[in-house]
Short mmCIF file of C-alpha atoms and ligand atoms in Angstrom, two decimals:
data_model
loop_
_atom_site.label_atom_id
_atom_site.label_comp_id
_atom_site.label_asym_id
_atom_site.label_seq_id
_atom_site.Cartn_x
_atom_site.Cartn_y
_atom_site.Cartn_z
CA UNK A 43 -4.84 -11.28 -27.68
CA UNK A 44 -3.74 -12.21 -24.45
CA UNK A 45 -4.70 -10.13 -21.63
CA UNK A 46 -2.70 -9.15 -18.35
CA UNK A 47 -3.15 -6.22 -15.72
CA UNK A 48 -3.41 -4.68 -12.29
CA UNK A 49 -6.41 -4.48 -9.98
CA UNK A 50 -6.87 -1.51 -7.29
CA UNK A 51 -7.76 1.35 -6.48
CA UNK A 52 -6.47 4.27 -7.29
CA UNK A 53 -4.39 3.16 -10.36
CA UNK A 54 -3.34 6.81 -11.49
CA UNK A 55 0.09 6.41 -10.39
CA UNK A 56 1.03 2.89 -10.97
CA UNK A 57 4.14 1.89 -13.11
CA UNK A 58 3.52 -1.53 -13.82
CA UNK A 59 1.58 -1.21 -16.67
CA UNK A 60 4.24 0.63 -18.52
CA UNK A 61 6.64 -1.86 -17.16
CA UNK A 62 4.72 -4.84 -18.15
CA UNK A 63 3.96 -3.47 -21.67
CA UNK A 64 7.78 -3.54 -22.09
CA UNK A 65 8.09 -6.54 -21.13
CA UNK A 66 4.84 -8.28 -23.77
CA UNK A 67 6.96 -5.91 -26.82
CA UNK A 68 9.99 -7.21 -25.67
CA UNK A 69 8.74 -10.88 -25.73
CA UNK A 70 6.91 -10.39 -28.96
CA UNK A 71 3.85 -11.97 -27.14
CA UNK A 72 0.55 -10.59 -28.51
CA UNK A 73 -0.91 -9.01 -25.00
CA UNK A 74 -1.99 -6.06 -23.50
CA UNK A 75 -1.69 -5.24 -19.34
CA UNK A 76 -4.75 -3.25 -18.17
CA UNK A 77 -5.51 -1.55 -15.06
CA UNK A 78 -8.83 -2.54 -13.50
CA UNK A 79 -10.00 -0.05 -11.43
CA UNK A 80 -12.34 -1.34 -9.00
CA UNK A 81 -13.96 0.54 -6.21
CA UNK A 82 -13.43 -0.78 -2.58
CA UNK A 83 -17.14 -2.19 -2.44
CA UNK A 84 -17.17 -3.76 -5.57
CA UNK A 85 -14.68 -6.12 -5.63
CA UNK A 86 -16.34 -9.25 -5.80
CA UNK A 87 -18.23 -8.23 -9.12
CA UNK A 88 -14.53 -7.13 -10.54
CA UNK A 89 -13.04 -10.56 -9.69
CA UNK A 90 -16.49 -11.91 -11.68
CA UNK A 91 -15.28 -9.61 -14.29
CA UNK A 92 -11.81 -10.27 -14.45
CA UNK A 93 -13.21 -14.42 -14.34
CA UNK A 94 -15.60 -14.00 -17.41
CA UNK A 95 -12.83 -11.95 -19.57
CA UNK A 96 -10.70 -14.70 -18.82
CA UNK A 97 -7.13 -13.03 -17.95
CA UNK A 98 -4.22 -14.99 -18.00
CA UNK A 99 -2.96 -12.95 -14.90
CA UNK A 100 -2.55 -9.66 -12.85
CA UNK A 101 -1.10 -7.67 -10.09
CA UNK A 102 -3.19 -6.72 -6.96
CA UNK A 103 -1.96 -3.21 -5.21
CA UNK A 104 -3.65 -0.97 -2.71
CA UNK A 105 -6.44 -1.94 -0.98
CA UNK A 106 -7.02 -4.75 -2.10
CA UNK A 107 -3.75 -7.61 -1.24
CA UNK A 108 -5.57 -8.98 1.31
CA UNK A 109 -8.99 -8.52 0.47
CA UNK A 110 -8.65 -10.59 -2.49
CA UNK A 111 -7.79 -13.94 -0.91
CA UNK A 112 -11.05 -15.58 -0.61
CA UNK A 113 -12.29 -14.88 -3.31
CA UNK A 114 -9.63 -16.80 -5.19
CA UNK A 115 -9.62 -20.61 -5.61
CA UNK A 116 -6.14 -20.57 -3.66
CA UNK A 117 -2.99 -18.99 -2.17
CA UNK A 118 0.78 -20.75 -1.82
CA UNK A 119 2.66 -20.85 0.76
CA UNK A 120 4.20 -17.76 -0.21
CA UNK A 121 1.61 -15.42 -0.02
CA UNK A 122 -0.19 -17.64 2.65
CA UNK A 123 3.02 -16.71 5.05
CA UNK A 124 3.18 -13.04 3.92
CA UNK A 125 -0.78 -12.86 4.69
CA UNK A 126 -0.98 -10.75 1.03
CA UNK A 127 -1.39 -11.63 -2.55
CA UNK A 128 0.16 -8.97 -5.23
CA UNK A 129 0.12 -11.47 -7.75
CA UNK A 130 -2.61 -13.80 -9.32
CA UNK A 131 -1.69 -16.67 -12.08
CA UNK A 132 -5.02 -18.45 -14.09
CA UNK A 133 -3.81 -22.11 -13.86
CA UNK A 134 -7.00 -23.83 -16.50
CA UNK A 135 -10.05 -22.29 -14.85
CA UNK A 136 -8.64 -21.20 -10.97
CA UNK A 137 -7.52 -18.41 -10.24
CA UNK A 138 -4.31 -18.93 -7.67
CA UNK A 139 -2.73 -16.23 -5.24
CA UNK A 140 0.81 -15.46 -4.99
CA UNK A 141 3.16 -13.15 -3.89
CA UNK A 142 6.69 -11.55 -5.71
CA UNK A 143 7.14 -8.42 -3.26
CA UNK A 144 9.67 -10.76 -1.05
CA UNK A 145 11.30 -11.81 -4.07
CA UNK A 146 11.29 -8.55 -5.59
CA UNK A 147 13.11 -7.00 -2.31
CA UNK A 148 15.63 -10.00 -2.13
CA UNK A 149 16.53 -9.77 -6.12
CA UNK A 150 16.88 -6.16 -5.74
CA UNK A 151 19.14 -6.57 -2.75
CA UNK A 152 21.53 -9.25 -4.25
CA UNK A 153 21.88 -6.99 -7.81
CA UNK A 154 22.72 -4.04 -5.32
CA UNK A 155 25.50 -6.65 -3.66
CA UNK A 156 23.69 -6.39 -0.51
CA UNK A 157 24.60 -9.19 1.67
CA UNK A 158 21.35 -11.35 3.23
CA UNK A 159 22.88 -14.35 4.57
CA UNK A 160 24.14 -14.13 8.22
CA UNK A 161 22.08 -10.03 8.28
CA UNK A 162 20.84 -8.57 11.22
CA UNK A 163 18.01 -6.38 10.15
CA UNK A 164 15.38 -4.17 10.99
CA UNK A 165 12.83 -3.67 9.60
CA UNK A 166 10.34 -0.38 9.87
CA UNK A 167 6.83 -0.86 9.42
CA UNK A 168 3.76 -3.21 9.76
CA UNK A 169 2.22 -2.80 6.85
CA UNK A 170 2.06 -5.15 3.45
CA UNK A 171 5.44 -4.17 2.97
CA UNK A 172 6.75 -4.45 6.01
CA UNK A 173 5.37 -8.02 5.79
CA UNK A 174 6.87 -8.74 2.47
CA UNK A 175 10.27 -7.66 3.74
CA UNK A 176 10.44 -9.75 7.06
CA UNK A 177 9.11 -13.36 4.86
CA UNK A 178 11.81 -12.30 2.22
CA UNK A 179 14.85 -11.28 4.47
CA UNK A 180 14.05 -14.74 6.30
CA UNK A 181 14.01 -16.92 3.25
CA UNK A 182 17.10 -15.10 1.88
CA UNK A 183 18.98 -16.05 4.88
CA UNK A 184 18.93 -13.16 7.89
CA UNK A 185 20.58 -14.17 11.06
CA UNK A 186 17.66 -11.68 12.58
CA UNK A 187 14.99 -10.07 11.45
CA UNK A 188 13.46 -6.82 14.05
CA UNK A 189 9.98 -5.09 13.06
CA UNK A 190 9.93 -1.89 14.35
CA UNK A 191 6.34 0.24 14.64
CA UNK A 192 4.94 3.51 16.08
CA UNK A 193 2.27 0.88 16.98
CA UNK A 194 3.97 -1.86 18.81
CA UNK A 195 1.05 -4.50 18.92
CA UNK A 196 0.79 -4.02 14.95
CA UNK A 197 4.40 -4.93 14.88
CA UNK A 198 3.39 -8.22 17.47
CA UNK A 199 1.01 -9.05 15.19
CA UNK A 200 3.46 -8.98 12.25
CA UNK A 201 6.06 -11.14 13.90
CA UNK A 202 3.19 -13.59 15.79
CA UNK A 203 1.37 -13.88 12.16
CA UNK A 204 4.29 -14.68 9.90
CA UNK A 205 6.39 -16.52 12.80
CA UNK A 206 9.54 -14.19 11.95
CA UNK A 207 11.32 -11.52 14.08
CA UNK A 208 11.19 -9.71 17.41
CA UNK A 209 8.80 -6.74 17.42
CA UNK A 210 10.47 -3.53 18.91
CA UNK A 211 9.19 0.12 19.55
CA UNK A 212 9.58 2.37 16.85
CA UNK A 213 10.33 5.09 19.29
CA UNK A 214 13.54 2.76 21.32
CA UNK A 215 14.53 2.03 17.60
CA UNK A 216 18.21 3.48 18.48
CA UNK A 217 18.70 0.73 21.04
CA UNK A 218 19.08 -1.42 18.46
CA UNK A 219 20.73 -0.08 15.44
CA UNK A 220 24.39 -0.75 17.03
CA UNK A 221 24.39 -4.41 15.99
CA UNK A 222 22.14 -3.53 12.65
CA UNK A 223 23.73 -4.67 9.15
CA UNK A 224 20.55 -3.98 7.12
CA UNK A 225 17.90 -1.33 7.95
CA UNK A 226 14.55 -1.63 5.63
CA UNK A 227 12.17 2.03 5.42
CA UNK A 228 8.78 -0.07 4.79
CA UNK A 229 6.25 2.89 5.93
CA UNK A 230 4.53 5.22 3.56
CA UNK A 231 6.45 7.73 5.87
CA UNK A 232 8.56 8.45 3.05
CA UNK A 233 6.18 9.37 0.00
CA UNK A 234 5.93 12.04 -1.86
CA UNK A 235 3.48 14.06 -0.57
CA UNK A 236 3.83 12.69 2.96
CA UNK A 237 3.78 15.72 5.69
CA UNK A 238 6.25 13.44 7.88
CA UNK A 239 8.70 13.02 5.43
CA UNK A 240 11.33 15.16 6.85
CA UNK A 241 10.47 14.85 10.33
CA UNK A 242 9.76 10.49 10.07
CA UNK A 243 13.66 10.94 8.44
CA UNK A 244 14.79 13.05 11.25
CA UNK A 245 13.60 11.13 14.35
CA UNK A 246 16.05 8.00 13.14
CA UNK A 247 19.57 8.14 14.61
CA UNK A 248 20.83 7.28 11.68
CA UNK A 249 24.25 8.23 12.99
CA UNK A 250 24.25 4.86 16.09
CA UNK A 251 24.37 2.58 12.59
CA UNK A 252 27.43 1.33 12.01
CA UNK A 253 29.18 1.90 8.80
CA UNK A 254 28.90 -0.98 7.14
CA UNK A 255 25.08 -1.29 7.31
CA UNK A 256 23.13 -0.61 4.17
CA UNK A 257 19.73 1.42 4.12
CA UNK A 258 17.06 0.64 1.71
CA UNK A 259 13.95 2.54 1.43
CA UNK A 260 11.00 0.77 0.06
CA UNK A 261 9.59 3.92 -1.32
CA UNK A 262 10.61 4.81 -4.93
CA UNK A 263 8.45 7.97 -5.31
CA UNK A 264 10.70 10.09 -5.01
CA UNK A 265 13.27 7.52 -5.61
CA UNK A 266 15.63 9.53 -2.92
CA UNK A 267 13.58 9.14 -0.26
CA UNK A 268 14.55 11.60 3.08
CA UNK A 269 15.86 8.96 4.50
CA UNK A 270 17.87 7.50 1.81
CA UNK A 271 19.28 11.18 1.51
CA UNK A 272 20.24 11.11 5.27
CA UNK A 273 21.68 7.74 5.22
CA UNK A 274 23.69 8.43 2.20
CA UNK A 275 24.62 11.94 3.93
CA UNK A 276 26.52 9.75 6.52
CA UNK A 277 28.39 7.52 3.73
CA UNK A 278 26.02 4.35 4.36
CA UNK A 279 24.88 2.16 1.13
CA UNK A 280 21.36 3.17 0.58
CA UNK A 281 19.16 1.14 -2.07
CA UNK A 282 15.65 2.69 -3.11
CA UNK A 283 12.22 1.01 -4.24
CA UNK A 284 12.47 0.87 -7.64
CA UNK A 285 14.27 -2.49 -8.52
CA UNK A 286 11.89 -4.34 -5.78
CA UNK A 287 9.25 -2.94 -8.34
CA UNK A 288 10.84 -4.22 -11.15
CA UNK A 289 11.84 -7.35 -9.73
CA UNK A 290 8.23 -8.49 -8.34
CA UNK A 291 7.08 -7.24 -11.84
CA UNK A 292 9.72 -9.59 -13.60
CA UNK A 293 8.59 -12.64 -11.13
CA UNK A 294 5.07 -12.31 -11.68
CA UNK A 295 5.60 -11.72 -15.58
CA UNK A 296 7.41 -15.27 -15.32
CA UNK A 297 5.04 -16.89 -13.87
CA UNK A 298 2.13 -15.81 -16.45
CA UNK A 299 3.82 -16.38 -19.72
CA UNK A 300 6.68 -19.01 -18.60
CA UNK A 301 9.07 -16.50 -20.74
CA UNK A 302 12.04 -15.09 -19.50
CA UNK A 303 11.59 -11.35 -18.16
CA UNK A 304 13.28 -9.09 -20.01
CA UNK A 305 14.65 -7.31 -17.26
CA UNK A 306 16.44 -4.89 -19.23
CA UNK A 307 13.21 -3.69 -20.94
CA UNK A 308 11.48 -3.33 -18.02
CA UNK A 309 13.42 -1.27 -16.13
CA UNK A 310 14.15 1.30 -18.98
CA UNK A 311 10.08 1.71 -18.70
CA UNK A 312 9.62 2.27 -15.02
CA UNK A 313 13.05 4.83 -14.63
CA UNK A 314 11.91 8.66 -15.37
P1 NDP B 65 0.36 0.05 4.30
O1 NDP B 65 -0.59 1.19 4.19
O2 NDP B 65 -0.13 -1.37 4.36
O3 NDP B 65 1.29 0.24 5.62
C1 NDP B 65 1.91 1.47 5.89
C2 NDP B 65 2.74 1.31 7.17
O4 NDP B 65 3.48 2.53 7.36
C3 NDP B 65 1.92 1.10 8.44
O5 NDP B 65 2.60 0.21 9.27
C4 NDP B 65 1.89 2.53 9.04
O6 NDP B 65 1.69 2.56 10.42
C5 NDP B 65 3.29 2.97 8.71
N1 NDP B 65 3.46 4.41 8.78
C6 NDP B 65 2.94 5.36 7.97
N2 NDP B 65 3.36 6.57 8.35
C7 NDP B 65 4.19 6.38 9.42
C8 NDP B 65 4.94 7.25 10.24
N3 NDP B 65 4.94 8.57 10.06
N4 NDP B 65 5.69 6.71 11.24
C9 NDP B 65 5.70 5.38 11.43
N5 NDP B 65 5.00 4.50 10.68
C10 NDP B 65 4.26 5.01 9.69
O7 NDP B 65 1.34 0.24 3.08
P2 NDP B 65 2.33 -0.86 2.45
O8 NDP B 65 2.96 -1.59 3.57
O9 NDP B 65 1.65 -1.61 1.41
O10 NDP B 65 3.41 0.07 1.71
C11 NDP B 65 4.31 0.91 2.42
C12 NDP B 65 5.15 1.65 1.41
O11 NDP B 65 6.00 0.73 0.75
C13 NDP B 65 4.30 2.32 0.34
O12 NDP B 65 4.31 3.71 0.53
C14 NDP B 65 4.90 1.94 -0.97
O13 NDP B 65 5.40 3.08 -1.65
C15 NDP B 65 6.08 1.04 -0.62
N6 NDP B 65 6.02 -0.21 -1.39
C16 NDP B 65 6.99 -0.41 -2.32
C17 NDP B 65 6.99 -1.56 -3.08
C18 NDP B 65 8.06 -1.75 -4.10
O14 NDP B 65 7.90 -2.61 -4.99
N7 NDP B 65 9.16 -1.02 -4.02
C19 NDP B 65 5.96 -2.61 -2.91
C20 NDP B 65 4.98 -2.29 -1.90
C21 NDP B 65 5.02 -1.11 -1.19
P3 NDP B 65 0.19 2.72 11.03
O15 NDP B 65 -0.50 1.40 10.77
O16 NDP B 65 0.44 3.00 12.46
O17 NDP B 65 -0.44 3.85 10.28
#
């Protein structure tokens, strides 16, 4: 049996497996997609593990993206510009780092008709995501690219680090949403559970975006986000998290098994 799965920590919530079970049925390929939990100081013995049973490939999540990457035998350029790996392939005996979140977000945007080419974006957020987003809204074509966040030197390091965008202040983030054609939630603002929620949702003038901009929220628990629900409240296009999900979960799946993702499949499992 061929083995695939996820390694972080906490796994309770995560939908890949489900999605990436689909996807083996679907394919009629004779694997199974297990979470490795590993604990924040044992990595390096659960990369030995995950070596010695020999998987074919997995996902990385939470905390982990960055920790992982020397402790592989190497990145590509992908995930070397994004500064994160969510996605490791076994080519013979190495073990090599990539990354499917930008490619996720820009497959999700193009099935939602969401125009990239020629964009002027912002983007909100300096973390992982946030990352992901600015390397894929480059590569798919943005005219501009703006990182906005409450911490303005994490959103200098962003831009310095992956050589895309203009850092702005979260707080001034109205100064800028008159000329904005795409505006990308990438916080954890938006989670469930999240105290800010409302008030993260509230503090955006969502109204100074002009009407033809689209709003996508990274977030896809809940799927309406707060500010997906105020955006959408004002007529804009909003897009959630959910199909970056399943796209970076269809991209990686290609790359281990060189099948076709059954994209069909695999959305079915991750929608509740
Ligand atoms: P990180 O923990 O790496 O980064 C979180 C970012 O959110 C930081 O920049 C943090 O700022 C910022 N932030 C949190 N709360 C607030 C707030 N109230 N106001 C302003 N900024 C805030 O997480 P990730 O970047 O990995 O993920 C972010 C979210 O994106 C996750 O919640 C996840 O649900 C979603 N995601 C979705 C994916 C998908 O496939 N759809 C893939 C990956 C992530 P600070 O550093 O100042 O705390």
């Amino acid at each position: 049996m061929r083995v695939f799965g996820i390694l972080g920590y906490p796994l309770s919530h995560t939908r890949s497996p489900a999605m990436h079970q689909a996807a083996l049925k679907a394919t009629g390929i004779d694997g199974a997609y297990m979470k490795f939990e590993v604990r924040e100081g044992d990595l390096v013995q659960g990369m030995q593990e995950l070596r010695e049973l020999g998987v074919e490939g997995f996902n990385v999540t939470l905390p982990f993206k960055e920790a992982i990457i020397p402790l592989l035998d190497g990145v590509d350029d992908t995930a070397r510009a994004i500064g994160a790996v969510n996605t490791v392939v076994r080519v013979g005996s190495d073990y090599l780092g990539t990354n499917t979140d930008a490619v996720g977000l820009t497959m999700s945007l193009i099935e939602e008709n969401v125009r990239l080419s020629g964009t002027t974006a912002i983007v909100i957020g300096a973390g992982g995501a946030a990352r992901a987003a600015t390397v894929g809204l480059s590569f798919g074509g943005a005219f501009e690219v703006k990182v906005a966040a409450r911490r303005f030197a994490q959103a200098r390091s962003l831009c310095r680090d992956t050589k895309i965008g203009l850092p702005i202040d979260l707080a001034y983030i109205g100064e800028h949403f008159q000329d904005c054609t795409l505006l990308v939630q990438a916080t954890s603002a938006t989670l469930h559970g999240s105290d800010e929620a409302q008030s993260f949702a509230d503090a955006l003038p969502l109204d100074m975006l002009p009407d033809h901009c689209a709003v996508v929220d990274l977030v896809y628990e809940p799927e309406w986000t707060t500010v997906r629900l105020a955006a959408a409240a004002m007529g804009l296009k909003t897009v959630g998290g959910l199909g970056m999900l399943l796209h970076q979960g269809a991209a990686a799946f290609e790359r281990w098994t060189g099948e076709t993702a059954p994209v069909e499949a695999m959305r079915a499992a991750i929608t509740r």
